Amino acid sequence: MAISEADHAADGTDHGLGTLLRMPYQAMMAEGVEPALAAAGHGAVRGAHLPVIQALATHPAGLRATALAAYARITKQSMGYLVDHLEAGGYVERAPDPVDQRAKVVRLTPRGWAASRTIRAAVGEVEADWGRRVGAARMEQLRAILRDLVASLDR
């Protein structure tokens, strides 16, 4: 359900930056990622799980749940719930931390890696569609601006 510039002008709304960042993300999830995950047999993976999968895909050896929570900017308890759900679905596993055997790291399973590949492919398709809608040069400009902004933030 894409919202066009004409829709904004017609209803008189002037969305703030937060809304303008959120709306395309929600459209990407609803129109691209979630349907692709469902079609690939990963319907239990939802948008809330993406920060977990994204972080683990960039750390194949795994991360502690506290690091995942910090990455996603949610509480450890909330992260525990997400990890429990993904573990029950076979997407992640908990393993002893090689540095501290008392601790556990969370890492992707082969099923989790498959979901990660599905997510990346779906995002690529959505980005290509958006490039056709607004032009490849404008999409690259948007990407460059967002990269600069992210780099300037204290994450």
Short mmCIF file of C-alpha atoms in Angstrom, two decimals:
data_model
loop_
_atom_site.label_atom_id
_atom_site.label_comp_id
_atom_site.label_asym_id
_atom_site.label_seq_id
_atom_site.Cartn_x
_atom_site.Cartn_y
_atom_site.Cartn_z
CA MET A 1 0.00 0.00 0.00
CA ALA A 2 2.32 2.71 -1.22
CA ILE A 3 1.40 6.31 -0.52
CA SER A 4 2.10 8.67 -3.36
CA GLU A 5 3.09 12.32 -3.21
CA ALA A 6 -0.35 13.14 -4.63
CA ASP A 7 -1.96 11.33 -1.68
CA HIS A 8 -0.03 13.56 0.72
CA ALA A 9 -1.02 16.72 -1.12
CA ALA A 10 -4.66 15.64 -1.32
CA ASP A 11 -5.06 15.04 2.39
CA GLY A 12 -3.07 18.12 3.40
CA THR A 13 -0.60 16.24 5.60
CA ASP A 14 2.97 17.34 5.92
CA HIS A 15 4.73 14.39 7.51
CA GLY A 16 7.69 14.86 9.80
CA LEU A 17 11.00 13.15 9.14
CA GLY A 18 10.29 10.31 11.58
CA THR A 19 7.13 9.43 9.70
CA LEU A 20 8.88 9.77 6.35
CA LEU A 21 11.53 7.30 7.51
CA ARG A 22 9.04 4.89 9.09
CA MET A 23 6.53 4.69 6.25
CA PRO A 24 8.91 3.32 3.59
CA TYR A 25 10.31 0.81 6.10
CA GLN A 26 6.81 -0.39 6.91
CA ALA A 27 6.00 -0.66 3.20
CA MET A 28 9.22 -2.62 2.62
CA MET A 29 8.24 -5.06 5.36
CA ALA A 30 4.57 -5.39 4.39
CA GLU A 31 4.99 -5.51 0.61
CA GLY A 32 8.37 -7.17 0.23
CA VAL A 33 10.05 -8.85 3.17
CA GLU A 34 7.18 -10.45 5.06
CA PRO A 35 5.51 -11.92 1.93
CA ALA A 36 8.89 -13.24 0.73
CA LEU A 37 9.57 -14.83 4.11
CA ALA A 38 6.11 -16.45 4.13
CA ALA A 39 6.56 -17.76 0.57
CA ALA A 40 9.92 -19.25 1.54
CA GLY A 41 8.45 -21.04 4.55
CA HIS A 42 9.64 -18.50 7.14
CA GLY A 43 6.27 -16.95 7.99
CA ALA A 44 7.06 -16.98 11.72
CA VAL A 45 9.80 -14.39 11.16
CA ARG A 46 8.38 -10.89 11.53
CA GLY A 47 9.76 -7.38 11.31
CA ALA A 48 10.60 -7.36 15.01
CA HIS A 49 13.02 -10.25 14.43
CA LEU A 50 14.99 -8.50 11.70
CA PRO A 51 17.44 -6.64 13.98
CA VAL A 52 18.36 -10.00 15.55
CA ILE A 53 18.91 -11.71 12.20
CA GLN A 54 20.74 -8.69 10.77
CA ALA A 55 23.12 -8.44 13.71
CA LEU A 56 23.83 -12.17 13.72
CA ALA A 57 24.38 -12.23 9.96
CA THR A 58 27.22 -9.75 10.45
CA HIS A 59 28.63 -11.73 13.41
CA PRO A 60 28.66 -15.39 12.34
CA ALA A 61 30.37 -16.53 15.57
CA GLY A 62 27.38 -15.17 17.47
CA LEU A 63 26.64 -12.43 19.97
CA ARG A 64 25.49 -12.39 23.55
CA ALA A 65 21.86 -11.46 24.08
CA THR A 66 22.97 -8.27 25.86
CA ALA A 67 24.87 -7.17 22.74
CA LEU A 68 21.85 -7.99 20.58
CA ALA A 69 19.61 -5.95 22.89
CA ALA A 70 21.98 -2.99 22.70
CA TYR A 71 22.12 -3.28 18.91
CA ALA A 72 18.32 -3.33 18.64
CA ARG A 73 17.93 -0.72 21.38
CA ILE A 74 15.49 -2.84 23.34
CA THR A 75 15.58 -4.35 26.82
CA LYS A 76 17.38 -7.61 27.54
CA GLN A 77 14.02 -9.11 28.48
CA SER A 78 12.49 -8.14 25.13
CA MET A 79 15.50 -9.53 23.31
CA GLY A 80 15.18 -12.75 25.29
CA TYR A 81 11.61 -13.08 24.06
CA LEU A 82 12.66 -12.55 20.42
CA VAL A 83 15.55 -15.00 20.73
CA ASP A 84 13.28 -17.58 22.40
CA HIS A 85 10.82 -17.27 19.50
CA LEU A 86 13.54 -17.58 16.87
CA GLU A 87 15.12 -20.50 18.71
CA ALA A 88 11.79 -22.33 18.90
CA GLY A 89 11.46 -21.88 15.13
CA GLY A 90 14.95 -23.22 14.50
CA TYR A 91 16.42 -19.91 13.30
CA VAL A 92 18.97 -19.38 16.08
CA GLU A 93 20.75 -21.45 18.66
CA ARG A 94 22.37 -20.64 21.96
CA ALA A 95 25.91 -21.93 22.40
CA PRO A 96 28.62 -21.54 25.04
CA ASP A 97 30.59 -18.32 24.67
CA PRO A 98 34.15 -19.33 23.72
CA VAL A 99 35.53 -16.48 25.84
CA ASP A 100 33.39 -17.09 28.95
CA GLN A 101 31.91 -20.58 29.30
CA ARG A 102 29.38 -19.26 31.84
CA ALA A 103 27.81 -17.09 29.15
CA LYS A 104 25.94 -18.00 25.96
CA VAL A 105 26.13 -16.58 22.48
CA VAL A 106 23.26 -16.58 20.03
CA ARG A 107 24.05 -17.53 16.44
CA LEU A 108 22.14 -18.28 13.27
CA THR A 109 21.36 -21.87 12.32
CA PRO A 110 21.23 -22.97 8.67
CA ARG A 111 17.51 -22.12 8.74
CA GLY A 112 18.37 -18.66 10.09
CA TRP A 113 20.93 -18.13 7.33
CA ALA A 114 18.28 -19.12 4.77
CA ALA A 115 15.87 -16.56 6.24
CA SER A 116 18.65 -13.95 6.14
CA ARG A 117 19.23 -14.62 2.44
CA THR A 118 15.48 -14.36 1.78
CA ILE A 119 15.36 -11.01 3.60
CA ARG A 120 18.34 -9.63 1.64
CA ALA A 121 16.81 -10.73 -1.68
CA ALA A 122 13.43 -9.22 -0.82
CA VAL A 123 15.01 -5.93 0.25
CA GLY A 124 16.94 -5.87 -3.03
CA GLU A 125 13.71 -6.34 -4.99
CA VAL A 126 11.96 -3.55 -3.08
CA GLU A 127 14.92 -1.21 -3.59
CA ALA A 128 14.93 -2.00 -7.32
CA ASP A 129 11.20 -1.24 -7.47
CA TRP A 130 11.71 2.03 -5.65
CA GLY A 131 14.55 2.87 -8.04
CA ARG A 132 12.14 2.40 -10.95
CA ARG A 133 9.61 4.63 -9.21
CA VAL A 134 11.86 7.57 -8.31
CA GLY A 135 14.93 6.94 -10.44
CA ALA A 136 18.16 5.10 -9.71
CA ALA A 137 20.13 8.32 -9.22
CA ARG A 138 17.70 9.59 -6.58
CA MET A 139 17.77 6.23 -4.79
CA GLU A 140 21.56 6.36 -4.69
CA GLN A 141 21.38 9.94 -3.40
CA LEU A 142 18.98 8.82 -0.66
CA ARG A 143 21.30 5.95 0.24
CA ALA A 144 24.31 8.31 0.41
CA ILE A 145 22.46 10.81 2.60
CA LEU A 146 21.29 8.09 4.97
CA ARG A 147 24.82 6.57 5.12
CA ASP A 148 26.24 9.99 6.02
CA LEU A 149 23.58 10.49 8.66
CA VAL A 150 24.14 7.05 10.18
CA ALA A 151 27.89 7.59 10.22
CA SER A 152 27.41 10.85 12.10
CA LEU A 153 25.24 9.30 14.80
CA ASP A 154 26.62 7.84 18.01
CA ARG A 155 25.21 4.33 17.79
#
